C-alpha atoms as one frame of an Amber mdcrd trajectory, in Angstrom:
protein
   0.000   0.000   0.000   1.212   3.459  -0.849   0.302   6.387   1.357   1.030
   9.892   0.145   1.103  12.817   2.536  -1.047  14.950   0.262  -4.597  15.164
  -0.966  -5.304  14.297  -4.568  -6.157  17.330  -6.694  -9.846  16.806  -7.450
  -9.660  18.682 -10.754  -6.892  16.334 -11.919  -8.824  13.292 -10.724 -11.944
  14.415 -12.628  -9.854  15.055 -15.728  -8.302  11.575 -15.537 -11.698   9.893
 -15.157 -13.390  11.937 -17.893 -10.581  12.050 -20.454  -8.811   8.805 -19.575
 -11.820   6.526 -19.230 -15.193   8.090 -20.170 -17.358  11.070 -19.320 -20.439
   8.984 -18.584 -19.212   6.034 -16.499 -21.844   4.109 -14.575 -21.534   3.469
 -10.836 -20.404  -0.103 -11.570 -17.721   1.163 -13.960 -16.500   3.717 -11.414
 -16.124   0.922  -8.841 -14.160  -1.140 -11.348 -11.575   1.651 -11.720 -10.434
   1.202  -8.106  -7.458   3.464  -7.348  -6.106   3.686 -10.899  -7.343   7.239
 -11.618  -5.879   8.385  -8.290  -2.440   7.046  -9.269  -2.528   8.898 -12.572
  -3.769  12.106 -10.905  -0.979  11.990  -8.287   1.622  11.597 -11.031   0.053
  14.389 -13.092   0.517  16.687 -10.097   4.315  16.250 -10.310   5.135  14.212
 -13.439   8.775  15.290 -13.455   9.433  13.347 -10.234   6.729  10.656 -10.245
   5.893   7.577 -12.257   3.054   5.052 -12.224   4.414   1.561 -11.553   2.105
  -1.232 -12.637   1.996  -4.888 -13.589  -0.592  -4.142 -16.274   0.409  -4.240
 -19.920  -0.925  -2.076 -22.705  -4.244  -3.155 -24.204  -5.055  -0.160 -26.430
  -8.317  -1.608 -27.769  -9.930  -1.654 -24.341 -12.357   1.159 -23.586 -14.078
   2.860 -20.696 -13.460   1.218 -17.283 -11.579  -1.636 -18.956  -8.638   0.563
 -19.988  -5.241  -0.393 -18.614  -2.955   2.009 -16.772  -0.207   2.133 -19.432
  -2.754   3.317 -22.004  -4.319   5.923 -19.723  -0.842   7.172 -18.770   0.189
   7.388 -22.415  -2.850   9.565 -23.133  -1.765  12.035 -20.453   1.946  11.731
 -21.274   2.498  10.481 -17.723   5.539   8.285 -17.003   4.607   4.638 -16.500
   6.769   1.539 -16.038   6.747  -1.980 -14.638   8.477  -3.136 -11.450  11.541
  -4.373 -13.336  12.102  -0.958 -14.927  11.738   0.655 -11.502  14.349  -1.692
 -10.018  16.745  -0.940 -12.891  16.176   2.824 -12.618  16.815   2.787  -8.871
  19.826   0.518  -9.410  18.443  -1.770  -6.712  20.550  -4.832  -5.925  20.551
  -7.635  -3.382  23.593  -9.561  -2.234
C-alpha cells in the first residue's frame, strides 16, 4: 500500500476519469476503476518526479473502465513503467 502525505487534486482526478476513461461512467464502472485514476492524478501533479508503476500491460483496444494504466498514462503523457524498470532505474541490488 502506498500512502502519500497529500490530498489528490480533485480537478486532476476528474480530468483523468473523464478524459482517460469516459465522461459517462456508470456506478459499476466507477467501482471497477479502483485506485487507478488516483495514481494517474498523483503523477500528473508532479510528473517530473513521479511515475506510475504497474503490472498491467498495454491493451489499447480496451475502452471505458476496462482501460489499462499504461494506455491511460500514455494519453496524459504520464511516465509509466513496470516493477523491473523501476528496479533498474533505482539501481536496486541484493547480495
